[in-house]
Amino acid sequence: MARFEPAALPELLPVFYRRLFPHGPYGRWLSYGGVKNYFQLREFSFTLRDDVYLRFQSFGSPQELERELQKINPYKIDIGAVYSHRPNQHNTVHLGAFQPQEKELVFDIDMTDYDDVRTCCSLADICSKCWTLMTIAVRIIDRALVEDLGVQHRLWVYSGRRGVHCWVCDDAVRKWSPALRAAAVEYLSLVKGGADTVKKVNLSHPVHPFIRRSVGVVEKYFEEYALLGQDILGSPERWDKVLALIPEDYREPLQAEFPKKKDSVQRWELLRGRMERTRASGRGVALGPCYADWEVMLQFCFPRLDINVSKGLGHLLKSPFSVHPKTGRVSVPLDLQRLDQFDPFAVPTITSLCHELDTAGSDGEQEDVGETEPKRRTRDYKKTSLAPYVRVFEQFVEGMESTRRGERIRRSDLQGDF
């Protein structure tokens, strides 16, 4: 893969917005079937070269947005709320009248929030070992959104660097108040407390079904990720961190027995066996069943959500198919059917995509004559490794359109309009 150099962005971005960005499905997504003025009232924000930041941009149509993107070639695109008035006219509206009305429910999960529990990387760095945390986060949140909260249309997107974003796009959910959004995030949050809090997950009997199901998801990945990959019980220094989360009555015997075991896997089996016995007999430390093993698994692996991103209607979130200016990687949708195979390091960069276009272009130039621009552009991204990600996005948009058609048919049937 050709090496990305941030200095090359001024030359690469015009090619990206002209020949690769999926303007068609993107416009269909944010138009939501032509809901009156929905697209026109949406805030877009652009980051230009040298961190020049433009907020409250809005456009009369997806075609107008496309022309603007190709004119200014932003380094980053953020999407905001649908407002009461056109965002680009917000200065002409009486103070207090310009208010966000609707927005997708969004989630932002960032690897830096796991720095207290990952040993392989820190800050902005990620590797294939700790990326498993993002896989677990998507599995847990997505299952709960569908099965517990009853939502249907979720777009999961790789941020381009060290995290994932989720856009929940159901008609009813876009109308949720900040209080409802905060309640949903609260329901999906278990890890509580800042850097000074040692024990961040506290379970009580009976354990809520959402937590039980989340433990079921973590269990599938825990041995490979935490015991082998992060080796969380590999040395006295590391196992002391884990034992600090265990009730005192169990801590001392385990501390004495851990050195006799050969590795993290054996030590975990010992710890887990003790906890399972308290649950089987129903008698823990004179307090009933003990879930300390579950608490450890959840503290090390449960998704860590930024509540402010999700509850505030006015909060901006990076757009799908935006290019990350530091890594050059495109923010691509995730295919949940192949989530375990997703590799952030295999995501195409703007450099590699332009290189693929150049390679394909030499044998396809003649075909362009007399073709309309959109037709040629459709074929352009299909020549590159961006194609499968655009297809995932198109399937998501088609799913929403199909639901809308079904809803229209259902309504007309109810009214007797055959």
Short mmCIF file of C-alpha atoms in Angstrom, two decimals:
data_model
loop_
_atom_site.label_atom_id
_atom_site.label_comp_id
_atom_site.label_asym_id
_atom_site.label_seq_id
_atom_site.Cartn_x
_atom_site.Cartn_y
_atom_site.Cartn_z
CA MET A 1 0.00 0.00 0.00
CA ALA A 2 1.42 3.41 -1.01
CA ARG A 3 2.59 5.41 1.98
CA PHE A 4 0.33 8.32 3.02
CA GLU A 5 1.92 11.75 3.44
CA PRO A 6 -0.31 14.48 4.96
CA ALA A 7 1.49 17.07 2.80
CA ALA A 8 -0.05 15.44 -0.28
CA LEU A 9 -3.68 16.08 0.79
CA PRO A 10 -4.10 19.30 -1.28
CA GLU A 11 -3.39 17.26 -4.44
CA LEU A 12 -5.29 14.12 -3.41
CA LEU A 13 -8.53 15.55 -1.95
CA PRO A 14 -9.79 17.08 -5.25
CA VAL A 15 -9.45 13.64 -6.87
CA PHE A 16 -11.19 12.00 -3.90
CA TYR A 17 -14.22 14.34 -3.92
CA ARG A 18 -14.50 14.30 -7.71
CA ARG A 19 -14.02 10.61 -8.42
CA LEU A 20 -14.36 8.53 -5.22
CA PHE A 21 -16.72 10.07 -2.65
CA PRO A 22 -20.14 8.28 -2.88
CA HIS A 23 -22.22 11.45 -3.38
CA GLY A 24 -25.30 9.52 -4.62
CA PRO A 25 -26.03 7.23 -1.66
CA TYR A 26 -24.74 9.90 0.76
CA GLY A 27 -27.38 12.38 -0.45
CA ARG A 28 -30.09 9.71 -0.32
CA TRP A 29 -29.12 8.84 3.26
CA LEU A 30 -29.34 12.39 4.62
CA SER A 31 -32.46 13.29 2.62
CA TYR A 32 -34.47 10.55 4.41
CA GLY A 33 -36.89 10.05 1.53
CA GLY A 34 -37.40 13.76 0.95
CA VAL A 35 -38.83 14.68 4.38
CA LYS A 36 -39.72 18.37 3.95
CA ASN A 37 -36.58 20.56 4.14
CA TYR A 38 -34.72 17.89 6.14
CA PHE A 39 -31.57 18.10 4.06
CA GLN A 40 -31.72 21.91 3.80
CA LEU A 41 -31.92 22.31 7.60
CA ARG A 42 -28.95 20.02 8.31
CA GLU A 43 -25.70 21.45 9.64
CA PHE A 44 -22.44 20.43 7.99
CA SER A 45 -19.10 21.62 9.24
CA PHE A 46 -15.82 21.56 7.37
CA THR A 47 -12.22 21.62 8.52
CA LEU A 48 -9.97 23.11 5.86
CA ARG A 49 -6.20 23.25 5.50
CA ASP A 50 -4.32 24.75 8.48
CA ASP A 51 -7.27 23.94 10.79
CA VAL A 52 -9.58 26.59 9.33
CA TYR A 53 -12.98 25.57 10.74
CA LEU A 54 -16.35 26.35 9.09
CA ARG A 55 -19.48 25.66 11.13
CA PHE A 56 -23.17 26.03 10.27
CA GLN A 57 -22.84 25.24 6.57
CA SER A 58 -26.05 24.08 4.88
CA PHE A 59 -27.16 23.30 1.34
CA GLY A 60 -30.32 23.37 -0.74
CA SER A 61 -29.75 19.88 -2.16
CA PRO A 62 -27.25 17.01 -2.17
CA GLN A 63 -26.06 18.29 -5.57
CA GLU A 64 -25.24 21.68 -4.05
CA LEU A 65 -23.29 19.94 -1.25
CA GLU A 66 -21.41 17.91 -3.87
CA ARG A 67 -20.43 21.08 -5.76
CA GLU A 68 -19.22 22.72 -2.54
CA LEU A 69 -17.15 19.67 -1.51
CA GLN A 70 -15.49 19.69 -4.92
CA LYS A 71 -14.84 23.41 -4.65
CA ILE A 72 -13.31 23.61 -1.15
CA ASN A 73 -12.02 20.00 -0.74
CA PRO A 74 -12.30 19.88 3.08
CA TYR A 75 -9.78 17.94 5.16
CA LYS A 76 -12.65 16.75 7.37
CA ILE A 77 -16.46 16.73 7.23
CA ASP A 78 -18.61 16.73 10.38
CA ILE A 79 -22.39 16.27 10.45
CA GLY A 80 -24.59 18.10 12.96
CA ALA A 81 -28.28 18.33 13.73
CA VAL A 82 -31.33 19.26 11.68
CA TYR A 83 -32.19 22.78 12.88
CA SER A 84 -35.30 24.95 13.12
CA HIS A 85 -33.85 27.31 10.48
CA ARG A 86 -31.27 26.91 7.75
CA PRO A 87 -27.90 26.78 9.53
CA ASN A 88 -26.22 29.07 6.98
CA GLN A 89 -28.77 31.77 7.91
CA HIS A 90 -28.45 31.33 11.69
CA ASN A 91 -27.10 34.87 12.13
CA THR A 92 -30.33 36.33 10.71
CA VAL A 93 -32.57 34.51 13.23
CA HIS A 94 -33.61 35.98 16.60
CA LEU A 95 -31.36 34.88 19.44
CA GLY A 96 -32.70 31.68 20.97
CA ALA A 97 -34.95 30.84 18.00
CA PHE A 98 -32.26 28.85 16.17
CA GLN A 99 -32.44 25.41 17.82
CA PRO A 100 -31.51 21.82 16.92
CA GLN A 101 -34.69 19.80 16.30
CA GLU A 102 -33.65 16.31 15.27
CA LYS A 103 -30.57 14.15 14.81
CA GLU A 104 -29.52 10.53 14.56
CA LEU A 105 -28.67 8.93 17.91
CA VAL A 106 -24.89 8.64 17.69
CA PHE A 107 -22.23 6.75 19.65
CA ASP A 108 -18.51 7.49 19.65
CA ILE A 109 -16.20 4.79 21.03
CA ASP A 110 -12.54 5.77 21.25
CA MET A 111 -9.64 3.47 22.08
CA THR A 112 -7.96 6.09 24.31
CA ASP A 113 -10.76 5.54 26.86
CA TYR A 114 -9.38 2.02 27.43
CA ASP A 115 -5.82 3.08 28.27
CA ASP A 116 -6.13 1.86 31.88
CA VAL A 117 -6.83 -1.71 30.70
CA ARG A 118 -4.68 -2.22 27.59
CA THR A 119 -1.00 -3.02 27.86
CA CYS A 120 -0.09 -3.18 24.16
CA CYS A 121 -0.68 0.48 23.16
CA SER A 122 -1.67 3.86 24.58
CA LEU A 123 -3.06 7.21 23.43
CA ALA A 124 -3.72 7.28 19.67
CA ASP A 125 -1.89 4.03 18.94
CA ILE A 126 -3.80 0.85 18.13
CA CYS A 127 -2.79 -2.67 17.10
CA SER A 128 -4.60 -5.84 16.07
CA LYS A 129 -4.54 -7.02 19.72
CA CYS A 130 -6.45 -4.09 21.23
CA TRP A 131 -8.72 -3.62 18.17
CA THR A 132 -10.65 -6.60 19.60
CA LEU A 133 -12.05 -4.10 22.15
CA MET A 134 -13.80 -2.27 19.29
CA THR A 135 -15.19 -5.56 17.94
CA ILE A 136 -16.60 -6.37 21.39
CA ALA A 137 -18.06 -2.84 21.71
CA VAL A 138 -19.88 -3.08 18.38
CA ARG A 139 -21.21 -6.58 19.20
CA ILE A 140 -22.54 -5.52 22.65
CA ILE A 141 -24.04 -2.16 21.65
CA ASP A 142 -25.53 -3.37 18.37
CA ARG A 143 -27.23 -6.37 19.98
CA ALA A 144 -28.73 -4.14 22.69
CA LEU A 145 -29.90 -1.51 20.19
CA VAL A 146 -31.80 -4.10 18.17
CA GLU A 147 -33.02 -6.53 20.83
CA ASP A 148 -33.44 -4.29 23.88
CA LEU A 149 -34.21 -0.84 22.41
CA GLY A 150 -35.98 -2.05 19.25
CA VAL A 151 -34.10 0.03 16.68
CA GLN A 152 -33.58 -1.12 13.11
CA HIS A 153 -31.29 1.13 11.05
CA ARG A 154 -27.73 1.34 12.42
CA LEU A 155 -24.72 2.48 10.46
CA TRP A 156 -21.41 1.51 12.11
CA VAL A 157 -18.36 3.36 10.81
CA TYR A 158 -14.60 3.08 11.41
CA SER A 159 -13.33 6.52 12.45
CA GLY A 160 -10.20 6.33 10.30
CA ARG A 161 -7.82 6.10 13.23
CA ARG A 162 -8.59 4.58 16.63
CA GLY A 163 -12.32 4.15 17.12
CA VAL A 164 -15.80 3.49 15.81
CA HIS A 165 -18.95 5.57 15.43
CA CYS A 166 -22.58 4.46 15.25
CA TRP A 167 -25.46 6.34 13.61
CA VAL A 168 -28.95 5.15 14.62
CA CYS A 169 -31.22 6.47 11.89
CA ASP A 170 -34.77 5.23 12.63
CA ASP A 171 -37.41 7.94 12.10
CA ALA A 172 -38.65 7.74 15.70
CA VAL A 173 -35.15 7.78 17.21
CA ARG A 174 -34.10 10.92 15.31
CA LYS A 175 -36.87 12.74 17.18
CA TRP A 176 -35.66 11.66 20.65
CA SER A 177 -35.09 14.37 23.24
CA PRO A 178 -31.69 14.80 24.96
CA ALA A 179 -33.22 13.17 28.08
CA LEU A 180 -34.22 10.04 26.13
CA ARG A 181 -30.78 9.88 24.50
CA ALA A 182 -29.09 10.20 27.89
CA ALA A 183 -31.32 7.40 29.26
CA ALA A 184 -30.31 5.10 26.38
CA VAL A 185 -26.60 5.77 26.96
CA GLU A 186 -27.04 5.26 30.70
CA TYR A 187 -28.68 1.89 29.99
CA LEU A 188 -25.69 0.95 27.81
CA SER A 189 -23.06 2.08 30.36
CA LEU A 190 -21.49 -0.10 33.05
CA VAL A 191 -17.94 1.17 33.52
CA LYS A 192 -18.24 4.09 35.97
CA GLY A 193 -15.62 6.33 37.53
CA GLY A 194 -12.50 8.17 36.46
CA ALA A 195 -8.77 7.47 36.72
CA ASP A 196 -8.88 7.42 40.55
CA THR A 197 -11.60 4.75 40.73
CA VAL A 198 -10.08 1.27 41.08
CA LYS A 199 -13.26 -0.80 40.76
CA LYS A 200 -15.38 0.58 37.93
CA VAL A 201 -17.97 -2.20 37.55
CA ASN A 202 -20.22 -3.24 40.45
CA LEU A 203 -22.85 -5.95 39.91
CA SER A 204 -25.60 -6.94 42.29
CA HIS A 205 -27.88 -9.97 42.41
CA PRO A 206 -30.05 -10.58 40.38
CA VAL A 207 -27.95 -9.51 37.39
CA HIS A 208 -29.88 -7.66 34.67
CA PRO A 209 -30.37 -9.64 31.40
CA PHE A 210 -28.50 -6.94 29.43
CA ILE A 211 -25.43 -7.51 31.61
CA ARG A 212 -25.72 -11.31 31.34
CA ARG A 213 -25.87 -11.08 27.55
CA SER A 214 -22.93 -8.66 27.50
CA VAL A 215 -20.87 -11.11 29.56
CA GLY A 216 -21.81 -13.76 26.98
CA VAL A 217 -20.33 -11.59 24.22
CA VAL A 218 -17.13 -10.80 26.18
CA GLU A 219 -16.61 -14.51 27.00
CA LYS A 220 -16.17 -15.31 23.29
CA TYR A 221 -13.15 -13.00 23.07
CA PHE A 222 -11.79 -12.91 26.63
CA GLU A 223 -9.23 -15.71 26.55
CA GLU A 224 -7.62 -14.68 23.28
CA TYR A 225 -7.78 -10.93 23.98
CA ALA A 226 -7.19 -10.54 27.74
CA LEU A 227 -5.43 -13.72 28.85
CA LEU A 228 -3.22 -14.38 25.81
CA GLY A 229 -3.02 -10.99 24.04
CA GLN A 230 -2.83 -8.64 27.05
CA ASP A 231 -1.64 -11.33 29.50
CA ILE A 232 -3.54 -9.62 32.36
CA LEU A 233 -2.45 -12.26 34.93
CA GLY A 234 1.06 -12.75 33.57
CA SER A 235 3.08 -11.23 36.43
CA PRO A 236 2.56 -10.30 40.12
CA GLU A 237 2.31 -6.63 39.12
CA ARG A 238 -0.44 -7.40 36.60
CA TRP A 239 -2.41 -9.87 38.69
CA ASP A 240 -2.41 -7.48 41.66
CA LYS A 241 -4.40 -5.07 39.45
CA VAL A 242 -7.00 -7.77 38.83
CA LEU A 243 -7.11 -9.02 42.42
CA ALA A 244 -7.79 -5.45 43.60
CA LEU A 245 -11.23 -5.89 42.00
CA ILE A 246 -11.98 -9.12 43.94
CA PRO A 247 -13.64 -9.18 47.42
CA GLU A 248 -11.05 -9.50 50.20
CA ASP A 249 -12.21 -12.95 51.38
CA TYR A 250 -11.12 -14.43 48.01
CA ARG A 251 -8.14 -12.21 47.35
CA GLU A 252 -5.64 -13.65 49.83
CA PRO A 253 -6.07 -17.35 48.95
CA LEU A 254 -5.78 -16.49 45.23
CA GLN A 255 -2.69 -14.38 45.88
CA ALA A 256 -1.06 -17.39 47.53
CA GLU A 257 -2.03 -19.80 44.74
CA PHE A 258 -1.39 -17.67 41.63
CA PRO A 259 2.44 -18.12 41.66
CA LYS A 260 1.97 -21.91 41.48
CA LYS A 261 0.05 -21.63 38.21
CA LYS A 262 1.92 -21.44 34.94
CA ASP A 263 0.14 -18.66 33.02
CA SER A 264 -2.78 -16.21 32.78
CA VAL A 265 -5.16 -18.87 31.45
CA GLN A 266 -4.61 -21.22 34.43
CA ARG A 267 -4.83 -18.36 36.95
CA TRP A 268 -8.08 -17.17 35.40
CA GLU A 269 -9.55 -20.70 35.55
CA LEU A 270 -8.75 -20.79 39.26
CA LEU A 271 -10.31 -17.37 39.95
CA ARG A 272 -13.34 -18.10 37.85
CA GLY A 273 -13.89 -21.52 39.42
CA ARG A 274 -14.03 -19.92 42.88
CA MET A 275 -16.64 -17.38 41.77
CA GLU A 276 -18.75 -19.97 39.95
CA ARG A 277 -18.90 -22.08 43.11
CA THR A 278 -20.43 -19.15 45.04
CA ARG A 279 -23.08 -18.83 42.36
CA ALA A 280 -23.80 -22.56 42.15
CA SER A 281 -24.32 -22.89 45.89
CA GLY A 282 -25.96 -19.49 46.25
CA ARG A 283 -23.64 -18.84 49.21
CA GLY A 284 -20.87 -16.33 48.66
CA VAL A 285 -18.94 -14.42 51.25
CA ALA A 286 -21.90 -14.59 53.58
CA LEU A 287 -23.45 -12.21 51.03
CA GLY A 288 -24.83 -14.56 48.39
CA PRO A 289 -23.40 -15.18 44.93
CA CYS A 290 -20.25 -13.34 43.86
CA TYR A 291 -19.82 -11.98 40.32
CA ALA A 292 -16.25 -10.70 40.66
CA ASP A 293 -15.08 -12.62 37.56
CA TRP A 294 -17.84 -10.97 35.49
CA GLU A 295 -16.90 -7.57 36.94
CA VAL A 296 -13.27 -8.09 35.89
CA MET A 297 -14.29 -9.16 32.37
CA LEU A 298 -16.56 -6.14 31.99
CA GLN A 299 -14.05 -3.67 33.44
CA PHE A 300 -11.43 -4.87 30.96
CA CYS A 301 -13.68 -5.30 27.90
CA PHE A 302 -17.06 -3.53 28.15
CA PRO A 303 -17.66 -0.59 25.76
CA ARG A 304 -16.82 2.87 27.08
CA LEU A 305 -19.19 5.46 25.62
CA ASP A 306 -18.83 9.23 25.54
CA ILE A 307 -22.24 10.24 26.96
CA ASN A 308 -21.95 13.87 25.83
CA VAL A 309 -21.59 12.93 22.16
CA SER A 310 -24.78 10.86 22.35
CA LYS A 311 -27.10 13.02 24.44
CA GLY A 312 -26.49 16.46 22.90
CA LEU A 313 -28.44 17.26 19.73
CA GLY A 314 -25.98 19.98 18.74
CA HIS A 315 -22.91 17.74 18.96
CA LEU A 316 -21.04 17.18 15.69
CA LEU A 317 -19.70 13.81 14.58
CA LYS A 318 -17.30 13.00 11.79
CA SER A 319 -19.01 12.01 8.58
CA PRO A 320 -18.72 8.59 6.98
CA PHE A 321 -16.31 8.69 4.01
CA SER A 322 -14.38 11.60 5.50
CA VAL A 323 -10.59 11.16 5.21
CA HIS A 324 -8.63 11.15 8.48
CA PRO A 325 -6.05 13.91 7.98
CA LYS A 326 -3.38 12.20 10.13
CA THR A 327 -3.65 8.61 8.86
CA GLY A 328 -5.14 9.25 5.41
CA ARG A 329 -7.61 6.41 6.04
CA VAL A 330 -11.20 6.77 4.89
CA SER A 331 -13.99 6.53 7.49
CA VAL A 332 -15.59 3.42 6.05
CA PRO A 333 -18.82 1.63 7.09
CA LEU A 334 -18.39 -1.69 8.91
CA ASP A 335 -19.97 -4.85 7.56
CA LEU A 336 -21.39 -6.50 10.69
CA GLN A 337 -21.53 -9.86 8.91
CA ARG A 338 -17.72 -9.76 8.66
CA LEU A 339 -16.92 -7.74 11.77
CA ASP A 340 -14.42 -10.24 13.21
CA GLN A 341 -12.40 -10.07 9.98
CA PHE A 342 -12.28 -6.25 9.88
CA ASP A 343 -8.71 -4.95 9.93
CA PRO A 344 -8.27 -1.19 10.47
CA PHE A 345 -4.80 -1.39 8.92
CA ALA A 346 -6.24 -2.79 5.68
CA VAL A 347 -8.65 0.15 5.25
CA PRO A 348 -7.64 2.06 2.11
CA THR A 349 -5.88 5.41 2.42
CA ILE A 350 -6.56 8.30 0.07
CA THR A 351 -3.05 7.73 -1.32
CA SER A 352 -3.64 4.05 -2.12
CA LEU A 353 -7.06 4.83 -3.69
CA CYS A 354 -5.64 7.52 -5.97
CA HIS A 355 -2.85 5.14 -6.92
CA GLU A 356 -5.45 2.45 -7.78
CA LEU A 357 -7.32 5.00 -9.93
CA ASP A 358 -4.12 5.88 -11.78
CA THR A 359 -3.39 2.20 -12.41
CA ALA A 360 -6.94 1.52 -13.63
CA GLY A 361 -7.12 4.82 -15.54
CA SER A 362 -4.46 3.98 -18.08
CA ASP A 363 -6.61 1.19 -19.52
CA GLY A 364 -9.97 2.95 -19.17
CA GLU A 365 -9.43 6.51 -20.38
CA GLN A 366 -11.09 6.03 -23.78
CA GLU A 367 -14.37 4.87 -22.22
CA ASP A 368 -14.91 8.27 -20.58
CA VAL A 369 -15.70 10.08 -23.82
CA GLY A 370 -19.34 11.11 -23.98
CA GLU A 371 -20.22 9.66 -20.56
CA THR A 372 -21.99 11.70 -17.93
CA GLU A 373 -19.94 12.64 -14.88
CA PRO A 374 -22.00 10.62 -12.30
CA LYS A 375 -21.83 7.49 -14.47
CA ARG A 376 -18.08 7.74 -14.82
CA ARG A 377 -17.66 8.40 -11.10
CA THR A 378 -19.71 5.34 -10.20
CA ARG A 379 -17.34 3.27 -12.24
CA ASP A 380 -14.33 5.09 -10.74
CA TYR A 381 -14.77 3.98 -7.13
CA LYS A 382 -15.70 0.49 -8.34
CA LYS A 383 -12.18 0.21 -9.72
CA THR A 384 -10.73 0.62 -6.23
CA SER A 385 -10.67 -1.09 -2.84
CA LEU A 386 -13.28 1.45 -1.64
CA ALA A 387 -15.96 -0.48 -3.60
CA PRO A 388 -16.93 -3.09 -0.93
CA TYR A 389 -17.32 -0.35 1.72
CA VAL A 390 -19.55 1.74 -0.56
CA ARG A 391 -21.63 -1.39 -1.17
CA VAL A 392 -22.15 -1.82 2.61
CA PHE A 393 -23.28 1.83 2.74
CA GLU A 394 -25.66 1.38 -0.23
CA GLN A 395 -27.21 -1.69 1.41
CA PHE A 396 -27.79 0.35 4.57
CA VAL A 397 -29.48 3.17 2.59
CA GLU A 398 -31.54 0.64 0.58
CA GLY A 399 -32.69 -0.93 3.86
CA MET A 400 -34.01 2.41 5.07
CA GLU A 401 -35.71 3.10 1.72
CA SER A 402 -37.36 -0.33 1.79
CA THR A 403 -38.72 0.32 5.31
CA ARG A 404 -40.12 3.68 4.15
CA ARG A 405 -41.83 2.05 1.16
CA GLY A 406 -43.34 -0.62 3.42
CA GLU A 407 -44.58 2.09 5.80
CA ARG A 408 -46.22 4.03 2.92
CA ILE A 409 -47.94 0.86 1.67
CA ARG A 410 -49.13 0.05 5.20
CA ARG A 411 -50.55 3.56 5.63
CA SER A 412 -52.32 3.57 2.29
CA ASP A 413 -53.82 0.13 3.07
CA LEU A 414 -55.12 1.45 6.38
CA GLN A 415 -56.73 4.39 4.55
CA GLY A 416 -58.15 2.07 1.92
CA ASP A 417 -56.20 3.70 -0.97
CA PHE A 418 -55.63 0.75 -3.23
#
